PDB file of C-alpha atoms in Angstrom:
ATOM      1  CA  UNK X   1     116.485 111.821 121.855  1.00 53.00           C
ATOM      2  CA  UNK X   2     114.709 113.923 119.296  1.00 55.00           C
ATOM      3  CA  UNK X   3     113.423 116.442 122.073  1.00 67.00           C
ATOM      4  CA  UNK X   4     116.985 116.335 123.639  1.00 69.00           C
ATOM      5  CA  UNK X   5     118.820 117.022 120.017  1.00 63.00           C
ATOM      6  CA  UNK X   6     115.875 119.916 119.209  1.00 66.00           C
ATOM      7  CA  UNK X   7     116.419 121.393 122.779  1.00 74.00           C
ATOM      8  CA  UNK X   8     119.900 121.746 121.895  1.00 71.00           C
ATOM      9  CA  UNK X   9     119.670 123.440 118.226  1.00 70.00           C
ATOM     10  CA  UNK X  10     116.410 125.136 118.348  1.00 76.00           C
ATOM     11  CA  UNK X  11     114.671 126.091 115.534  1.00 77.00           C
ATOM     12  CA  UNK X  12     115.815 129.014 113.422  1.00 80.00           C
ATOM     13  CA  UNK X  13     112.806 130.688 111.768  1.00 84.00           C
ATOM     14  CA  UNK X  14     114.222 133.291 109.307  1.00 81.00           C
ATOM     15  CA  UNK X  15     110.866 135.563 107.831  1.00 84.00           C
ATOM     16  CA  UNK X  16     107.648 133.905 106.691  1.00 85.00           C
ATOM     17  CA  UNK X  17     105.821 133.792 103.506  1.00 84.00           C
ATOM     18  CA  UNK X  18     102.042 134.135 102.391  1.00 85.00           C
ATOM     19  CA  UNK X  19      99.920 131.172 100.917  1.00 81.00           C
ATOM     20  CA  UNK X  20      96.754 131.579 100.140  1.00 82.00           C
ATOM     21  CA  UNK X  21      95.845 134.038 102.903  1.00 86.00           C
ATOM     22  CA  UNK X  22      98.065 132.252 105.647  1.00 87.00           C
ATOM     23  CA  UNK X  23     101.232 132.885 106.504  1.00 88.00           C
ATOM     24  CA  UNK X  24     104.052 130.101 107.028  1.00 86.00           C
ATOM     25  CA  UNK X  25     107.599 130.454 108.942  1.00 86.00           C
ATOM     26  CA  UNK X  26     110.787 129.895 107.034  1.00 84.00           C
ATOM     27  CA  UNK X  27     112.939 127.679 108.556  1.00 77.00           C
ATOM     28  CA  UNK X  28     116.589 127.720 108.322  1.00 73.00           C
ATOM     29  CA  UNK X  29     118.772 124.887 107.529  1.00 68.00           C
ATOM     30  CA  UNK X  30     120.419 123.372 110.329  1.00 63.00           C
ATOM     31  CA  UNK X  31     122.980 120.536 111.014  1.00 58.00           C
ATOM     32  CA  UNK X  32     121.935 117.176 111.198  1.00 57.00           C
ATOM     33  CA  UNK X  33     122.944 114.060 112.730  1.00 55.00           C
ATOM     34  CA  UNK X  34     125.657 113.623 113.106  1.00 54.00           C
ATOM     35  CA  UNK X  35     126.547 117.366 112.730  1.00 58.00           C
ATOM     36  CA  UNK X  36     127.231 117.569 109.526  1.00 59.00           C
ATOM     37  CA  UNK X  37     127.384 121.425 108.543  1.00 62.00           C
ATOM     38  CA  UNK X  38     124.735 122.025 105.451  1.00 60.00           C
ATOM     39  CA  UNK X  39     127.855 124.146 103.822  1.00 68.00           C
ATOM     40  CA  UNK X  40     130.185 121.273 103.834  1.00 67.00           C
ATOM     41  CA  UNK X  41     132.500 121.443 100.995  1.00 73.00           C
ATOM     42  CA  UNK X  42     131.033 118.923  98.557  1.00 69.00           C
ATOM     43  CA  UNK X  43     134.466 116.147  98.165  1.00 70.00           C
ATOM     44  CA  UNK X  44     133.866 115.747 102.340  1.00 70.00           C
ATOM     45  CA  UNK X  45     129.636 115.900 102.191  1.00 64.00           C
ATOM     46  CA  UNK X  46     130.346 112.812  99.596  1.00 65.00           C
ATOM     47  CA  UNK X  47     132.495 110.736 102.275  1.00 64.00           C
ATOM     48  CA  UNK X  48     130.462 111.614 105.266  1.00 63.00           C
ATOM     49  CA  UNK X  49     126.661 111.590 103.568  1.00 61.00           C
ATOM     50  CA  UNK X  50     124.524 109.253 101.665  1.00 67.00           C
ATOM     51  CA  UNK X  51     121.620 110.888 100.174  1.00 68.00           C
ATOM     52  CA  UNK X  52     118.841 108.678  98.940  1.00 71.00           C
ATOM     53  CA  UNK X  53     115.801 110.035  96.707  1.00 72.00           C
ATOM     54  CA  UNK X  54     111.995 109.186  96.076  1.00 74.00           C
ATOM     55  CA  UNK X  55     109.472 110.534  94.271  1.00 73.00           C
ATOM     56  CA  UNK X  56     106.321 110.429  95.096  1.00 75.00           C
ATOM     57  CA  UNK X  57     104.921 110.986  91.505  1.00 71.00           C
ATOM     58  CA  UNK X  58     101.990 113.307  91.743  1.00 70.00           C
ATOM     59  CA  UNK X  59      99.496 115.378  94.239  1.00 69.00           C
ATOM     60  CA  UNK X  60      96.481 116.928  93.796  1.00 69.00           C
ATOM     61  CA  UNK X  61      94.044 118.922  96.753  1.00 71.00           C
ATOM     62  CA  UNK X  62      92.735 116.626  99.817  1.00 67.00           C
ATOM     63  CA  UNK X  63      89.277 117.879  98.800  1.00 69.00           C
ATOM     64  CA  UNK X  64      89.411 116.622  95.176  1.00 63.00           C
ATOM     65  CA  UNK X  65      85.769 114.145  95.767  1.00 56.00           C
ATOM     66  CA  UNK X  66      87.666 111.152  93.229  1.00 58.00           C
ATOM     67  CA  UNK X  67      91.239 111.018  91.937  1.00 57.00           C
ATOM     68  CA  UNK X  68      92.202 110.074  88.182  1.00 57.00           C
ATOM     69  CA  UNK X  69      92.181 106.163  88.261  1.00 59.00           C
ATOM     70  CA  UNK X  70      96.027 106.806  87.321  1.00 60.00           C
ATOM     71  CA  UNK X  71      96.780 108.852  90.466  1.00 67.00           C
ATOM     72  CA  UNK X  72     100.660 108.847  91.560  1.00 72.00           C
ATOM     73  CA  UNK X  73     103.410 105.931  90.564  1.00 81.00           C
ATOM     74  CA  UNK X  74     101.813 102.862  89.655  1.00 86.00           C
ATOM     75  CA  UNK X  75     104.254 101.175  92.176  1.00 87.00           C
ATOM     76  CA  UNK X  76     102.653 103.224  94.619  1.00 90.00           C
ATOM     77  CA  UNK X  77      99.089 103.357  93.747  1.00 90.00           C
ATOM     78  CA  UNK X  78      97.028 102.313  96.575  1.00 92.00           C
ATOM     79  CA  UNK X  79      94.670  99.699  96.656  1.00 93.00           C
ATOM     80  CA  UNK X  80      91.612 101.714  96.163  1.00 92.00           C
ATOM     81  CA  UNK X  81      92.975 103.267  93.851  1.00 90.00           C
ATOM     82  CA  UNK X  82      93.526 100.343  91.106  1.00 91.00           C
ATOM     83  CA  UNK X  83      89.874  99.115  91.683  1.00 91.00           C
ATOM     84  CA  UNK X  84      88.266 103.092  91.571  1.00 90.00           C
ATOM     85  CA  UNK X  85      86.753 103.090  94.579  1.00 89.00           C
ATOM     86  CA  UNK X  86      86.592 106.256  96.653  1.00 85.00           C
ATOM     87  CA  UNK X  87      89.771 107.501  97.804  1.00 83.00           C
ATOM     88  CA  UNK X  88      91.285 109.629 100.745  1.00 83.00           C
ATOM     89  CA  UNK X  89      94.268 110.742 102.573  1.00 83.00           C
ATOM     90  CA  UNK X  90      94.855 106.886 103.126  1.00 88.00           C
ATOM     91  CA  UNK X  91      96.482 107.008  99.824  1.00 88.00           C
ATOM     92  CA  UNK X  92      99.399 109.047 101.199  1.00 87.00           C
ATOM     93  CA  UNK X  93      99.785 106.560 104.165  1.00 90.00           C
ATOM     94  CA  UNK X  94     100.413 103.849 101.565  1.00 92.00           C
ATOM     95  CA  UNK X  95     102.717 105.980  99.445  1.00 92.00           C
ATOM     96  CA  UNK X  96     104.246 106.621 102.462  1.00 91.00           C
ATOM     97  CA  UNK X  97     105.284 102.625 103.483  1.00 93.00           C
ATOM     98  CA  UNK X  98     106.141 101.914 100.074  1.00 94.00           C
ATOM     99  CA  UNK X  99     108.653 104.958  99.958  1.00 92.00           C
ATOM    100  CA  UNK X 100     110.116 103.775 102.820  1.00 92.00           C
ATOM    101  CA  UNK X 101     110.526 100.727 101.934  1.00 93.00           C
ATOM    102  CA  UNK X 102     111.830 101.564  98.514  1.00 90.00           C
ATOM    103  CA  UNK X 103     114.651 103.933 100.510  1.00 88.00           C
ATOM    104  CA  UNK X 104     115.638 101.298 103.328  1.00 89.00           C
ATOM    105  CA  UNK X 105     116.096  98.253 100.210  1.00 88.00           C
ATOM    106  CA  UNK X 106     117.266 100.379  97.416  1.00 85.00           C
ATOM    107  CA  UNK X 107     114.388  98.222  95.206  1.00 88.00           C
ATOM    108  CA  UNK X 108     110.713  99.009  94.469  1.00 89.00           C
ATOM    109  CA  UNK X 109     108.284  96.851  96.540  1.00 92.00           C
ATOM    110  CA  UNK X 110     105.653  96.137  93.900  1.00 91.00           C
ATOM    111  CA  UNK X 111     106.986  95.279  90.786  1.00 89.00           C
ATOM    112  CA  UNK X 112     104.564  93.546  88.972  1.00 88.00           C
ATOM    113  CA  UNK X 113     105.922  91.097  86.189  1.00 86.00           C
ATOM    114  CA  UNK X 114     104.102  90.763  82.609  1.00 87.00           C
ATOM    115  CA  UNK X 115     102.251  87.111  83.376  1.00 89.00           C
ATOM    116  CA  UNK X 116      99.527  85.921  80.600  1.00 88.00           C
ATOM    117  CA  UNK X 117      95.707  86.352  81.584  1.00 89.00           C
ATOM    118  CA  UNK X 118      96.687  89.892  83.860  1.00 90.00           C
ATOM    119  CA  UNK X 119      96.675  92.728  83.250  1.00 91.00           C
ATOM    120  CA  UNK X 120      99.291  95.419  84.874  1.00 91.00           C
ATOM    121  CA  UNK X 121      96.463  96.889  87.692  1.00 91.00           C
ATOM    122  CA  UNK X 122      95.834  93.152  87.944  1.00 92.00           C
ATOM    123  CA  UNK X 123      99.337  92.162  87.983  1.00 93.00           C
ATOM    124  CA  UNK X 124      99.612  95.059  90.886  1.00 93.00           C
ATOM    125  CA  UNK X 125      96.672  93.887  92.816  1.00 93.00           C
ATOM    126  CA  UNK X 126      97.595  90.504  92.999  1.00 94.00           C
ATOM    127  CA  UNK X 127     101.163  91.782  94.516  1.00 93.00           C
ATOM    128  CA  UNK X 128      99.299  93.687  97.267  1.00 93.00           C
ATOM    129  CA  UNK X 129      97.632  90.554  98.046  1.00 93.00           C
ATOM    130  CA  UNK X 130     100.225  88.372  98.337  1.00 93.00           C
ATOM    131  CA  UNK X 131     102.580  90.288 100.745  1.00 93.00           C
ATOM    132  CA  UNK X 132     100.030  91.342 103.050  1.00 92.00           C
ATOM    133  CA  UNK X 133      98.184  88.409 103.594  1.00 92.00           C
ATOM    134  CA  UNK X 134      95.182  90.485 103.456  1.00 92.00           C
ATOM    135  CA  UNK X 135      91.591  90.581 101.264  1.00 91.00           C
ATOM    136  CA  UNK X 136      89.699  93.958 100.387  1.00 92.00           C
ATOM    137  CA  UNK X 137      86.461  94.882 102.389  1.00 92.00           C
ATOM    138  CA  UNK X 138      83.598  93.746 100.977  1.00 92.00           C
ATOM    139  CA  UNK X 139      82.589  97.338 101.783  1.00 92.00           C
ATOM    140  CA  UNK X 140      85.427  98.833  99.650  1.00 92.00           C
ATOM    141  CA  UNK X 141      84.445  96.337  96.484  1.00 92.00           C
ATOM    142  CA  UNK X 142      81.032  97.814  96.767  1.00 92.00           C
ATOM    143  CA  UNK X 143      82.463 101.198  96.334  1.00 91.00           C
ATOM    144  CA  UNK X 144      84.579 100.070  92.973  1.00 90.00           C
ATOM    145  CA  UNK X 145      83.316 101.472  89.667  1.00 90.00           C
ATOM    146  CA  UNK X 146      84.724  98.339  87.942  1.00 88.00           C
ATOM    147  CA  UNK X 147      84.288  95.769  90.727  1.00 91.00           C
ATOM    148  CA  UNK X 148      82.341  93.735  87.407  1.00 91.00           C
ATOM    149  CA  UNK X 149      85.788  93.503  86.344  1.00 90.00           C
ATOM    150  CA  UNK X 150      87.553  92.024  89.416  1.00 90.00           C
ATOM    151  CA  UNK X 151      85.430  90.567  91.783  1.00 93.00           C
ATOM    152  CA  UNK X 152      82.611  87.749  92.120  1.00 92.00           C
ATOM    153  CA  UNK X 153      78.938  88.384  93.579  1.00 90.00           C
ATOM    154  CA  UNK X 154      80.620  87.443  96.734  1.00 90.00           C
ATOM    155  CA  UNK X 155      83.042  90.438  96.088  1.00 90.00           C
ATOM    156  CA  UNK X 156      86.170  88.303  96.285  1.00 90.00           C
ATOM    157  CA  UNK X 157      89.095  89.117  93.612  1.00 91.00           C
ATOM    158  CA  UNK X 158      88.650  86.237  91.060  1.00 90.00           C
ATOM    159  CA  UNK X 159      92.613  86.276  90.255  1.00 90.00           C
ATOM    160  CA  UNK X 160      93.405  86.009  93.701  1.00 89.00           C
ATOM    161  CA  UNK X 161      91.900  82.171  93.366  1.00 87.00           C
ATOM    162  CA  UNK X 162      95.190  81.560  91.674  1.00 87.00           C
ATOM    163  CA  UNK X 163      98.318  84.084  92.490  1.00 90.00           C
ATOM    164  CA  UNK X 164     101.044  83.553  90.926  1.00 90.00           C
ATOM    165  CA  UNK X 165     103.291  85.524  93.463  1.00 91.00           C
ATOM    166  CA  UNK X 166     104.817  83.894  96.704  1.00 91.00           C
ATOM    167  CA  UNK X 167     104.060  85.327 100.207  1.00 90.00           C
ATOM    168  CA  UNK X 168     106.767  87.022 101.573  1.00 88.00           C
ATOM    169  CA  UNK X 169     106.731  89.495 104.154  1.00 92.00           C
ATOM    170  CA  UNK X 170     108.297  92.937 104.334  1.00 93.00           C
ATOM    171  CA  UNK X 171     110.502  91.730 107.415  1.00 93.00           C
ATOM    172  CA  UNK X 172     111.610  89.242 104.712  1.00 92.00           C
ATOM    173  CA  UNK X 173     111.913  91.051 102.012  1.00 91.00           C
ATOM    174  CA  UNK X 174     113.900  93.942 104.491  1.00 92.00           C
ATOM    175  CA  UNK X 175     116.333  91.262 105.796  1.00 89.00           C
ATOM    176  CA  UNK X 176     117.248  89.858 101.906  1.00 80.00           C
ATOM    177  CA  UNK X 177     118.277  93.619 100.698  1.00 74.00           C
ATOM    178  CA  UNK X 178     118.963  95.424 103.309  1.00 67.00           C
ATOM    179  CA  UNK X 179     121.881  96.453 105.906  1.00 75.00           C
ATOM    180  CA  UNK X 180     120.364  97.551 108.987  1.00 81.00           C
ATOM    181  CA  UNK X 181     120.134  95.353 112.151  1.00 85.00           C
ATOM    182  CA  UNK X 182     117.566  92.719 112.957  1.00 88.00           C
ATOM    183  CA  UNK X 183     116.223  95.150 115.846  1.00 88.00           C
ATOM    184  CA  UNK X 184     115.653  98.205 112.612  1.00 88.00           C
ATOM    185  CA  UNK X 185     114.441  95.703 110.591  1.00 91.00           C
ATOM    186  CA  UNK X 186     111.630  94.352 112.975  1.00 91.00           C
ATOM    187  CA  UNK X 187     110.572  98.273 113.864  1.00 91.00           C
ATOM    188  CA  UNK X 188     110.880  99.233 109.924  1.00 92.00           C
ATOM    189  CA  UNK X 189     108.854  96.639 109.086  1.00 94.00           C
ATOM    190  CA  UNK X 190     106.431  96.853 110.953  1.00 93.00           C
ATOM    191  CA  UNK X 191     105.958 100.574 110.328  1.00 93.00           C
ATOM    192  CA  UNK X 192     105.891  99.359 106.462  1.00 94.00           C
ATOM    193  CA  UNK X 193     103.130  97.378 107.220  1.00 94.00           C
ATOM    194  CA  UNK X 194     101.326  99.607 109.511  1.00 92.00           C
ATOM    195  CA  UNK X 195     100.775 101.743 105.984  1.00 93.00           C
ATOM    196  CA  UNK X 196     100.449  98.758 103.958  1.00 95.00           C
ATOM    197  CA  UNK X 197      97.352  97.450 105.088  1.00 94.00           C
ATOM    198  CA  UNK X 198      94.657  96.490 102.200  1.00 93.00           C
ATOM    199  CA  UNK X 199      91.583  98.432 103.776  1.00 93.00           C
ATOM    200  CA  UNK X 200      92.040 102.155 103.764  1.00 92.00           C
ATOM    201  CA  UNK X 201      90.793 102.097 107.448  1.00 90.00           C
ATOM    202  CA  UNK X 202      93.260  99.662 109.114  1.00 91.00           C
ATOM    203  CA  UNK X 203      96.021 101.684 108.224  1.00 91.00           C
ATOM    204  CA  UNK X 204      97.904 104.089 109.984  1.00 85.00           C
ATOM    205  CA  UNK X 205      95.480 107.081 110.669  1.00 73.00           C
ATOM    206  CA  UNK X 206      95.384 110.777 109.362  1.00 55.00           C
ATOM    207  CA  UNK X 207      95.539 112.478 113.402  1.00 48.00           C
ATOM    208  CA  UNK X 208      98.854 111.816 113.707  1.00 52.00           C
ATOM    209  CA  UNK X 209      99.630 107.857 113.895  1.00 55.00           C
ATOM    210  CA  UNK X 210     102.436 107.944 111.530  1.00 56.00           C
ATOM    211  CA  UNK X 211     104.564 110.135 113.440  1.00 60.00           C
ATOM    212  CA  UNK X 212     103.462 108.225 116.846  1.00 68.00           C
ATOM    213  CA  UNK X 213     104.938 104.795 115.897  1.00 79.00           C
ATOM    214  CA  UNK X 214     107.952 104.016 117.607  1.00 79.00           C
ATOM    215  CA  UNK X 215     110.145 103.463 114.303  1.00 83.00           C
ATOM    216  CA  UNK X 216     109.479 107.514 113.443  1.00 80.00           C
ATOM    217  CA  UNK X 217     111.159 108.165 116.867  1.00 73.00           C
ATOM    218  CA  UNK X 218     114.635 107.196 115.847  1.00 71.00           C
ATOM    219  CA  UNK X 219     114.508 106.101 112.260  1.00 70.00           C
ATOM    220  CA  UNK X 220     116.633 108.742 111.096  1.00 61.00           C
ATOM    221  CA  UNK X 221     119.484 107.710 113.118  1.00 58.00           C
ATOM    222  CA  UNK X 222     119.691 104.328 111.191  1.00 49.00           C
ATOM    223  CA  UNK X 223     123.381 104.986 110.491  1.00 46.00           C
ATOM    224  CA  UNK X 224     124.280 105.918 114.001  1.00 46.00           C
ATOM    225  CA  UNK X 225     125.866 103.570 116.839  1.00 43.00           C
ATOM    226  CA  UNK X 226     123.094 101.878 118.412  1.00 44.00           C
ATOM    227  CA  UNK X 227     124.746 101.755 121.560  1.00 45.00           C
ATOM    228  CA  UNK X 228     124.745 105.505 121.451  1.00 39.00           C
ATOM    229  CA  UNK X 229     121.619 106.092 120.512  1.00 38.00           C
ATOM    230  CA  UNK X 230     119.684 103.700 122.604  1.00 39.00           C
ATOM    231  CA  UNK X 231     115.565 103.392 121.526  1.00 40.00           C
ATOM    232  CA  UNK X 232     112.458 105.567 122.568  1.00 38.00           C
ATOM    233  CA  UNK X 233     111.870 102.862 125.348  1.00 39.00           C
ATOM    234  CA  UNK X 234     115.104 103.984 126.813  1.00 34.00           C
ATOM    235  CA  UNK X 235     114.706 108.130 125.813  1.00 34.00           C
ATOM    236  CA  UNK X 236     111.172 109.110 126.674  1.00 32.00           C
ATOM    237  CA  UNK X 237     109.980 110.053 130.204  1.00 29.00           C
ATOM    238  CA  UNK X 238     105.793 110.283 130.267  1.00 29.00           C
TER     239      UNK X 238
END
């Protein structure tokens, strides 16, 4: 579907532009599904399109050896991140599944509530924990400049003994708030938790896995007909 719908409005590159010693193409804006003009006067671009906004907080350069132990949202603040351990482009792929799930629910996924004995990074932690199942590697807790502070000798998160918060999974948490189907609720979720995995290297790799999972293939159409845009199974010849 994507190739077919690129096929038919091809790319419009108007000039290109200089950044740090490379040049980039500019791309022109171009209708989207479902063919709404980008100069639509603004009373019908109200009635036709819903525009939902996140914000991912904060960047800094992939090459940057250890991140502030504040990096990004604190909703979206990766794992390794809240314990200081050594961080890469896995933090994005976190961001990323939190984002989404934040834009399919209209809610924040981790909202950590004030609870006596935590503190907020513990609070958060404990969160992670509870919707993914899921313990750190003992390999990451080695890497934590404050594991003293979290873990046991046997590198387990002491708080975790006792969490306060429920499981729940994203499917769950997708179905309570949101309006899609149960079909774009199974594949959203389990993109979500493709990102959302506790160690940095189960999660959806940096070569391209994000954009490979099946949800990516049609997730913008969430609005559209199902029955007239059928799923990758039923659009991609290999």
């Amino acid at each position: 579907m994507v190739e077919k719908m690129i096929s038919e409005e091809p790319v419009r590159i108007d000039g290109d532009f200089e950044f740090e010693g490379t040049r980039y193409p500019i791309l022109r804006s171009q209708p989207i599904l479902p063919l709404v003009s980008w100069n639509v006067s603004p009373h019908d671009a109200e009635i036709m399109v819903t525009v939902f906004l996140s914000d991912l907080g904060s960047a800094l350069w992939a090459n940057q050896p250890n991140p502030p132990n504040d990096m990004g949202a604190f909703a979206l603040r990766a794992p390794e991140n809240i314990i200081r351990a050594e961080c890469g482009k896995e933090i994005d792929i976190w961001a990323v599944g939190c984002m989404t799930y934040e834009l399919l629910a209209g809610e924040i996924l981790f909202r950590p509530q004030p609870i006596a004995g935590l503190t907020p990074d513990e609070s958060l932690l404990l969160l992670r924990y509870a919707l993914t199942g899921e313990t750190l590697d003992k390999t990451l807790v080695q890497q934590s400049r404050v594991k003293d502070q979290y873990f046991d000798r046997e590198g387990n998160f002491v708080k975790a003994k006792a969490n306060p918060y429920p499981h729940q999974t994203i499917q769950q948490r997708l179905a309570n708030r949101s309006d899609l189907s149960a079909k774009q609720i199974e594949k959203a979720a389990a993109f979500i938790q493709s990102c959302l995995r506790l160690n940095p290297a189960d999660r959806l790799n940096n070569s391209g896995g994000a954009y490979l999972h099946d949800w990516i293939d049609d997730a913008f159409m969430v609005c559209a007909d199902p029955n007239n845009y059928p799923g990758p199974d039923h659009t991609h010849t290999h």
